[in-house]
Tab-separated table of C-alpha atoms in Angstrom:
chain	number	residue	atom	x	y	z
A	1	UNK	CA	4.479	102.808	138.601
A	2	UNK	CA	4.179	100.563	141.683
A	3	UNK	CA	0.410	100.996	141.619
A	4	UNK	CA	0.264	99.817	138.064
A	5	UNK	CA	2.309	96.690	138.868
A	6	UNK	CA	0.374	95.723	141.999
A	7	UNK	CA	-3.001	96.297	140.367
A	8	UNK	CA	-4.644	92.930	139.595
A	9	UNK	CA	-5.516	92.128	136.012
A	10	UNK	CA	-9.139	92.565	135.145
A	11	UNK	CA	-9.148	89.701	132.616
A	12	UNK	CA	-6.870	86.888	133.872
A	13	UNK	CA	-5.668	84.400	131.125
A	14	UNK	CA	-7.497	81.118	130.927
A	15	UNK	CA	-5.521	78.112	132.059
A	16	UNK	CA	-4.741	75.372	129.542
A	17	UNK	CA	-6.543	72.758	131.662
A	18	UNK	CA	-9.638	74.904	131.623
A	19	UNK	CA	-9.513	75.144	127.819
A	20	UNK	CA	-8.855	71.374	127.486
A	21	UNK	CA	-11.812	70.440	129.722
A	22	UNK	CA	-14.165	72.664	127.751
A	23	UNK	CA	-12.874	71.383	124.384
A	24	UNK	CA	-13.327	67.742	125.489
A	25	UNK	CA	-16.909	68.385	126.470
A	26	UNK	CA	-17.713	69.753	123.026
A	27	UNK	CA	-15.955	67.035	120.933
A	28	UNK	CA	-15.584	63.288	121.314
A	29	UNK	CA	-12.357	62.347	123.015
A	30	UNK	CA	-10.303	59.756	121.071
A	31	UNK	CA	-7.302	58.478	123.078
A	32	UNK	CA	-4.102	57.692	121.156
A	33	UNK	CA	-4.156	54.039	122.276
A	34	UNK	CA	-7.123	51.716	122.501
A	35	UNK	CA	-7.734	50.093	125.860
A	36	UNK	CA	-6.075	46.745	126.396
A	37	UNK	CA	-8.544	43.922	125.832
A	38	UNK	CA	-8.628	41.016	128.211
A	39	UNK	CA	-7.031	37.800	126.878
A	40	UNK	CA	-9.561	35.154	125.812
A	41	UNK	CA	-10.157	32.343	128.178
A	42	UNK	CA	-8.444	29.091	127.107
A	43	UNK	CA	-10.834	26.505	125.757
A	44	UNK	CA	-10.963	23.248	127.637
A	45	UNK	CA	-9.046	20.463	125.935
A	46	UNK	CA	-11.063	17.469	124.748
A	47	UNK	CA	-10.546	14.317	126.750
A	48	UNK	CA	-7.719	12.086	125.549
A	49	UNK	CA	-9.128	8.815	124.196
A	50	UNK	CA	-5.929	7.015	125.183
A	51	UNK	CA	-5.234	7.500	128.907
A	52	UNK	CA	-1.524	6.734	128.551
A	53	UNK	CA	-1.083	9.198	125.684
A	54	UNK	CA	0.114	6.541	123.212
A	55	UNK	CA	-1.579	6.607	119.765
A	56	UNK	CA	-3.489	3.562	118.611
A	57	UNK	CA	-1.561	1.711	115.865
A	58	UNK	CA	-3.197	1.992	112.454
A	59	UNK	CA	-4.102	-1.281	110.770
A	60	UNK	CA	-4.112	-1.435	106.994
A	61	UNK	CA	-5.370	-4.245	104.779
A	62	UNK	CA	-3.159	-3.341	101.817
A	63	UNK	CA	-1.504	-6.579	100.588
A	64	UNK	CA	2.023	-5.273	99.983
A	65	UNK	CA	5.029	-4.020	101.916
A	66	UNK	CA	5.093	-0.303	102.615
A	67	UNK	CA	8.045	1.560	101.092
A	68	UNK	CA	8.826	5.208	100.508
A	69	UNK	CA	9.192	4.608	96.750
A	70	UNK	CA	7.799	1.592	94.965
A	71	UNK	CA	9.040	2.213	91.423
A	72	UNK	CA	12.555	3.519	92.194
A	73	UNK	CA	13.716	0.868	94.676
A	74	UNK	CA	14.646	-2.781	94.141
A	75	UNK	CA	13.361	-4.989	96.992
A	76	UNK	CA	15.760	-7.773	96.000
A	77	UNK	CA	18.828	-5.578	96.561
A	78	UNK	CA	19.961	-5.683	100.183
A	79	UNK	CA	21.677	-2.582	101.610
A	80	UNK	CA	25.045	-2.852	103.332
A	81	UNK	CA	24.252	-0.198	105.940
A	82	UNK	CA	21.775	2.373	107.212
A	83	UNK	CA	22.083	6.097	107.842
A	84	UNK	CA	19.602	6.078	110.724
A	85	UNK	CA	18.528	3.472	113.287
A	86	UNK	CA	15.806	1.054	112.242
A	87	UNK	CA	13.700	1.979	115.265
A	88	UNK	CA	12.954	5.396	113.712
A	89	UNK	CA	9.892	4.537	111.659
A	90	UNK	CA	8.819	7.248	109.161
A	91	UNK	CA	5.206	6.506	110.103
A	92	UNK	CA	5.831	7.810	113.620
A	93	UNK	CA	6.344	5.967	116.892
A	94	UNK	CA	3.535	3.520	117.614
A	95	UNK	CA	1.358	4.714	114.706
A	96	UNK	CA	1.551	1.560	112.560
A	97	UNK	CA	1.030	-2.102	113.415
A	98	UNK	CA	3.927	-3.080	111.116
A	99	UNK	CA	7.601	-3.109	112.036
A	100	UNK	CA	9.954	-0.851	110.080
A	101	UNK	CA	13.037	-2.739	108.824
A	102	UNK	CA	14.982	0.294	107.582
A	103	UNK	CA	13.723	0.027	103.996
A	104	UNK	CA	10.124	-1.225	104.277
A	105	UNK	CA	7.265	-2.205	106.587
A	106	UNK	CA	6.436	-5.827	105.627
A	107	UNK	CA	2.957	-7.338	105.715
A	108	UNK	CA	2.316	-9.365	108.848
A	109	UNK	CA	-0.323	-11.773	107.568
A	110	UNK	CA	-0.055	-14.016	104.547
A	111	UNK	CA	-1.559	-12.552	101.381
A	112	UNK	CA	-3.792	-14.580	99.083
A	113	UNK	CA	-2.964	-13.267	95.618
A	114	UNK	CA	-6.090	-14.869	94.117
A	115	UNK	CA	-8.421	-13.016	96.486
A	116	UNK	CA	-6.567	-9.749	95.871
A	117	UNK	CA	-6.926	-10.130	92.098
A	118	UNK	CA	-10.614	-11.030	92.395
A	119	UNK	CA	-11.289	-7.939	94.499
A	120	UNK	CA	-9.457	-5.738	91.991
A	121	UNK	CA	-11.479	-7.184	89.107
A	122	UNK	CA	-14.697	-6.621	91.054
A	123	UNK	CA	-13.880	-2.953	91.684
A	124	UNK	CA	-12.894	-2.321	88.059
A	125	UNK	CA	-16.119	-3.903	86.807
A	126	UNK	CA	-16.883	-4.323	83.124
A	127	UNK	CA	-14.295	-2.963	80.685
A	128	UNK	CA	-14.884	0.545	79.402
A	129	UNK	CA	-16.185	0.979	75.887
A	130	UNK	CA	-14.275	3.041	73.352
A	131	UNK	CA	-16.774	5.896	73.666
A	132	UNK	CA	-16.380	5.976	77.463
A	133	UNK	CA	-12.596	5.946	77.186
A	134	UNK	CA	-12.639	8.791	74.664
A	135	UNK	CA	-14.909	10.826	76.941
A	136	UNK	CA	-12.670	10.334	79.969
A	137	UNK	CA	-9.509	11.038	77.998
A	138	UNK	CA	-10.921	14.255	76.570
A	139	UNK	CA	-11.933	15.340	80.063
A	140	UNK	CA	-8.634	14.647	81.876
A	141	UNK	CA	-5.807	14.782	79.325
A	142	UNK	CA	-5.495	18.574	79.091
A	143	UNK	CA	-2.878	20.510	81.050
A	144	UNK	CA	-5.497	22.657	82.833
A	145	UNK	CA	-7.067	19.593	84.445
A	146	UNK	CA	-7.677	20.115	88.166
A	147	UNK	CA	-7.294	16.396	88.952
A	148	UNK	CA	-3.546	16.130	88.407
A	149	UNK	CA	-0.679	14.602	90.360
A	150	UNK	CA	2.955	15.348	89.544
A	151	UNK	CA	5.298	12.352	89.691
A	152	UNK	CA	8.921	13.374	90.247
A	153	UNK	CA	12.280	11.708	90.732
A	154	UNK	CA	11.053	9.615	93.679
A	155	UNK	CA	8.585	7.824	91.402
A	156	UNK	CA	5.467	6.182	92.815
A	157	UNK	CA	5.711	7.052	96.511
A	158	UNK	CA	3.644	5.754	99.393
A	159	UNK	CA	1.888	9.041	100.160
A	160	UNK	CA	0.988	9.391	96.474
A	161	UNK	CA	-1.451	6.500	96.905
A	162	UNK	CA	-3.418	8.574	99.413
A	163	UNK	CA	-3.459	11.519	96.970
A	164	UNK	CA	-4.852	9.263	94.243
A	165	UNK	CA	-7.708	8.028	96.431
A	166	UNK	CA	-8.456	11.593	97.528
A	167	UNK	CA	-8.919	12.588	93.880
A	168	UNK	CA	-11.042	9.498	93.268
A	169	UNK	CA	-13.570	10.724	95.826
A	170	UNK	CA	-14.908	13.306	93.369
A	171	UNK	CA	-13.509	12.206	90.005
A	172	UNK	CA	-13.528	8.985	88.006
A	173	UNK	CA	-9.921	9.356	86.913
A	174	UNK	CA	-6.769	11.289	87.749
A	175	UNK	CA	-4.122	12.757	85.424
A	176	UNK	CA	-0.511	11.889	86.313
A	177	UNK	CA	2.359	13.900	84.846
A	178	UNK	CA	5.719	12.118	85.045
A	179	UNK	CA	9.022	13.997	85.067
A	180	UNK	CA	12.625	13.140	85.810
A	181	UNK	CA	14.344	9.774	86.249
A	182	UNK	CA	11.158	7.601	86.358
A	183	UNK	CA	10.393	8.517	82.731
A	184	UNK	CA	13.268	6.263	81.648
A	185	UNK	CA	10.974	3.298	82.378
A	186	UNK	CA	7.320	4.329	82.059
A	187	UNK	CA	6.253	0.664	81.934
A	188	UNK	CA	7.520	0.219	85.487
A	189	UNK	CA	5.619	3.321	86.643
A	190	UNK	CA	2.372	2.071	85.068
A	191	UNK	CA	2.800	-1.361	86.659
A	192	UNK	CA	3.219	0.005	90.187
A	193	UNK	CA	0.396	2.530	89.795
A	194	UNK	CA	-2.040	-0.209	88.795
A	195	UNK	CA	-0.814	-2.736	91.346
A	196	UNK	CA	-0.660	-0.429	94.372
A	197	UNK	CA	-3.778	1.680	93.714
A	198	UNK	CA	-6.007	-0.969	92.132
A	199	UNK	CA	-6.884	1.288	89.179
A	200	UNK	CA	-6.233	0.942	85.465
A	201	UNK	CA	-4.234	3.042	83.015
A	202	UNK	CA	-6.604	4.013	80.195
A	203	UNK	CA	-4.380	6.604	78.474
A	204	UNK	CA	-0.643	6.940	77.991
A	205	UNK	CA	1.091	9.561	75.863
A	206	UNK	CA	4.815	10.222	76.341
A	207	UNK	CA	4.856	11.209	80.040
A	208	UNK	CA	1.116	11.761	80.611
A	209	UNK	CA	-0.975	9.001	82.206
A	210	UNK	CA	-4.667	8.772	83.117
A	211	UNK	CA	-5.514	6.357	85.930
A	212	UNK	CA	-9.124	5.156	86.077
A	213	UNK	CA	-10.631	4.116	89.433
A	214	UNK	CA	-13.161	1.488	88.233
A	215	UNK	CA	-16.925	1.225	87.816
A	216	UNK	CA	-17.620	-0.202	91.278
A	217	UNK	CA	-15.230	1.987	93.248
A	218	UNK	CA	-16.745	3.131	96.554
A	219	UNK	CA	-15.019	6.108	98.238
A	220	UNK	CA	-16.582	5.142	101.572
A	221	UNK	CA	-14.777	1.776	101.494
A	222	UNK	CA	-11.407	3.032	100.321
A	223	UNK	CA	-8.376	1.257	101.849
A	224	UNK	CA	-6.678	2.666	104.925
A	225	UNK	CA	-3.339	4.227	103.905
A	226	UNK	CA	-1.205	5.394	106.858
A	227	UNK	CA	0.879	8.401	105.835
A	228	UNK	CA	4.629	8.714	106.138
A	229	UNK	CA	5.440	11.703	108.327
A	230	UNK	CA	8.881	12.241	106.783
A	231	UNK	CA	11.095	10.873	104.047
A	232	UNK	CA	13.400	8.169	105.435
A	233	UNK	CA	17.118	8.386	104.795
A	234	UNK	CA	18.249	6.263	101.856
A	235	UNK	CA	20.232	3.202	102.973
A	236	UNK	CA	23.799	2.540	101.882
A	237	UNK	CA	24.137	0.248	98.868
A	238	UNK	CA	27.254	-1.285	97.276
A	239	UNK	CA	29.437	0.955	95.150
A	240	UNK	CA	27.954	1.588	91.709
A	241	UNK	CA	31.209	2.139	89.768
A	242	UNK	CA	34.086	-0.227	90.363
A	243	UNK	CA	37.699	0.888	90.167
A	244	UNK	CA	38.317	-1.773	87.510
A	245	UNK	CA	35.408	-2.688	85.239
A	246	UNK	CA	34.557	-6.373	84.907
A	247	UNK	CA	36.348	-7.882	81.953
A	248	UNK	CA	38.930	-5.084	81.678
A	249	UNK	CA	42.324	-4.391	83.177
A	250	UNK	CA	43.192	-1.218	85.047
A	251	UNK	CA	44.865	0.334	81.998
A	252	UNK	CA	41.964	-0.576	79.706
A	253	UNK	CA	39.445	0.889	82.169
A	254	UNK	CA	41.452	4.099	82.375
A	255	UNK	CA	41.649	4.296	78.578
A	256	UNK	CA	37.869	3.766	78.249
A	257	UNK	CA	37.164	6.577	80.698
A	258	UNK	CA	39.457	8.992	78.858
A	259	UNK	CA	37.882	8.083	75.532
A	260	UNK	CA	34.431	8.687	76.941
A	261	UNK	CA	35.316	12.070	78.464
A	262	UNK	CA	36.774	13.344	75.178
A	263	UNK	CA	34.048	11.930	72.929
A	264	UNK	CA	31.098	14.109	71.789
A	265	UNK	CA	28.023	13.874	73.972
A	266	UNK	CA	25.278	11.618	72.662
A	267	UNK	CA	22.532	13.613	74.425
A	268	UNK	CA	22.176	16.552	76.773
A	269	UNK	CA	19.729	15.840	79.588
A	270	UNK	CA	17.959	18.581	81.532
A	271	UNK	CA	16.851	18.620	85.135
A	272	UNK	CA	13.416	17.044	85.675
A	273	UNK	CA	13.129	16.431	81.955
A	274	UNK	CA	11.376	13.712	79.971
A	275	UNK	CA	13.739	10.822	79.210
A	276	UNK	CA	11.386	8.411	77.425
A	277	UNK	CA	13.670	8.055	74.364
A	278	UNK	CA	17.042	7.866	76.133
A	279	UNK	CA	17.167	4.057	76.383
A	280	UNK	CA	16.447	3.594	72.671
A	281	UNK	CA	19.049	6.226	71.716
A	282	UNK	CA	21.719	4.559	73.882
A	283	UNK	CA	20.982	1.113	72.445
A	284	UNK	CA	21.207	2.485	68.928
A	285	UNK	CA	24.505	4.240	69.683
A	286	UNK	CA	26.061	1.066	71.106
A	287	UNK	CA	25.627	-0.644	67.729
A	288	UNK	CA	28.477	1.480	66.358
A	289	UNK	CA	30.203	2.926	69.452
A	290	UNK	CA	31.865	1.162	72.361
A	291	UNK	CA	31.810	4.087	74.815
A	292	UNK	CA	29.328	6.973	74.943
A	293	UNK	CA	28.916	10.100	77.056
A	294	UNK	CA	25.725	11.695	78.371
A	295	UNK	CA	25.898	15.384	79.267
A	296	UNK	CA	23.897	15.865	82.491
A	297	UNK	CA	24.918	19.434	83.331
A	298	UNK	CA	22.639	20.983	85.998
A	299	UNK	CA	20.881	17.631	86.505
A	300	UNK	CA	22.538	16.959	89.850
A	301	UNK	CA	24.873	14.276	91.154
A	302	UNK	CA	22.100	12.233	92.752
A	303	UNK	CA	19.985	12.161	89.604
A	304	UNK	CA	23.042	11.278	87.499
A	305	UNK	CA	23.595	8.145	89.550
A	306	UNK	CA	19.895	7.255	89.376
A	307	UNK	CA	20.035	7.578	85.580
A	308	UNK	CA	23.146	5.406	85.450
A	309	UNK	CA	21.493	2.650	87.490
A	310	UNK	CA	18.393	2.690	85.279
A	311	UNK	CA	20.426	2.522	82.065
A	312	UNK	CA	22.595	-0.275	83.460
A	313	UNK	CA	19.507	-2.472	83.886
A	314	UNK	CA	17.487	-1.366	80.844
A	315	UNK	CA	20.058	-1.141	78.029
A	316	UNK	CA	22.050	-3.094	79.509
A	317	UNK	CA	25.466	-1.464	79.828
A	318	UNK	CA	28.243	-0.744	82.329
A	319	UNK	CA	28.629	2.727	83.927
A	320	UNK	CA	32.368	3.303	84.288
A	321	UNK	CA	32.526	6.962	85.359
A	322	UNK	CA	30.464	9.769	86.917
A	323	UNK	CA	32.428	13.011	86.803
A	324	UNK	CA	31.381	16.672	86.620
A	325	UNK	CA	27.784	15.640	85.888
A	326	UNK	CA	28.932	13.520	82.939
A	327	UNK	CA	27.935	9.854	82.579
A	328	UNK	CA	30.335	7.519	80.750
A	329	UNK	CA	28.774	4.219	79.656
A	330	UNK	CA	30.546	1.169	78.246
A	331	UNK	CA	28.597	-1.402	76.272
A	332	UNK	CA	30.533	-4.352	77.731
A	333	UNK	CA	32.095	-7.442	76.210
A	334	UNK	CA	29.325	-8.056	73.707
A	335	UNK	CA	31.450	-9.034	70.717
A	336	UNK	CA	33.278	-11.684	72.677
A	337	UNK	CA	30.029	-13.097	74.060
A	338	UNK	CA	28.530	-13.274	70.567
A	339	UNK	CA	31.623	-14.996	69.194
A	340	UNK	CA	31.606	-17.523	72.051
A	341	UNK	CA	27.910	-18.243	71.487
A	342	UNK	CA	28.499	-18.749	67.765
A	343	UNK	CA	31.433	-21.096	68.412
A	344	UNK	CA	29.388	-23.112	70.930
A	345	UNK	CA	26.560	-23.439	68.412
A	346	UNK	CA	29.003	-24.590	65.701
A	347	UNK	CA	30.503	-27.208	68.042
A	348	UNK	CA	27.065	-28.566	68.871
A	349	UNK	CA	26.052	-28.734	65.220
A	350	UNK	CA	29.327	-30.502	64.275
A	351	UNK	CA	28.909	-32.985	67.130
A	352	UNK	CA	25.405	-33.895	66.058
C-alpha cells in the first residue's frame, strides 16, 4: 500500500496556467477592458484682440431707442420704480455704446427723420404689382411655410428684428403668426414691424402677417442689431385698479364689482388665443350694459392685466376688478358726459 502511494504518477495533470498559455497562443486574446487612451492635447487659445479683456462696444445706426418690447410698452409712461439696478444692461456689460436707463437704450445722436424715410423708400423700391403680391402671398401664407416667426405676448421684441433680417437673407418675405395679447391691436403690431424693420406688410388676415423686405434690400448691408442677452425685469408702474373708481363712491364701486362678478361672461378667452374681435365685442356690449365680465380662466394673472390695460385704452373703459382670472370692466360716466355736451351745445346755440 505504501509503495502505491509513494509511486509517482506517470501522467501528471496539466496546470491551468499551462492550458491558458496554450489557448491564448491559438486564439486572439481580447481583454475585458480596452487600454486607456491618452487625453488629447489642449489646443492653443487664439490671441485675445482686446488686451484688457473688455469687449468692444457695438455701434448701431438704427434710429430708435432700444427696448425689450416695442409694441407692448408705452414710452410716455414713466415707471415709479425698478426691480433691478439700471447698471445691469440686458445687452451685457460694455457690449453696447448706448446707456441703459432701466427701460430703454436711447439714441445718442440726433436722428433726421427725413433721411430715415428716404432710405426706407429707397430700399423698398417701386411698389409691387398685384401679380407679384399674389405670388408672394401664395408662397408664404400657408402654415407649412419655413420662413415663419411666432409673435407672442411680448409683441414685437428687439431680438425679433434680428430674426427677421436673418430670414430676409434667403427669402423675400417672412410670415409672422401673432398670438396672445398683441392680437387685441394688430394695427399697432403692423406699425412697429414696418417702422423698426424697414419692411412693408403686404398681407394681413386675422392674425397672419407677411412682411416684405423690399426690392433693393441688400443682406450684406443689413443694419447692426446688438442682441439682448436676457429679458430685463419689468419696471414698477402705478397701480392699475384704484380702490375707488373715478366718478364713483366707495359703495358704488363695491356694487359695480359685485354686479360684474355675478353677471354672465361676455366672452371666454383662452391662453395665447386670437383676440382680434374682443374690442369690437366689448364696445357693442357697452351700448346696452354698464358692467361686463370677461372669463380669462387659465389665461394667467399677468396676461389678464395686459388685456385690461389694452382694453382700457382701445375701448375705452375702466377696469375695476381683477379676481380669480376674471376681468370686470365698467364703461364709465358716458351718459353724464353726453348730457353735459348736449347742454353745452344748447347753451351756445341759444346764446348765438
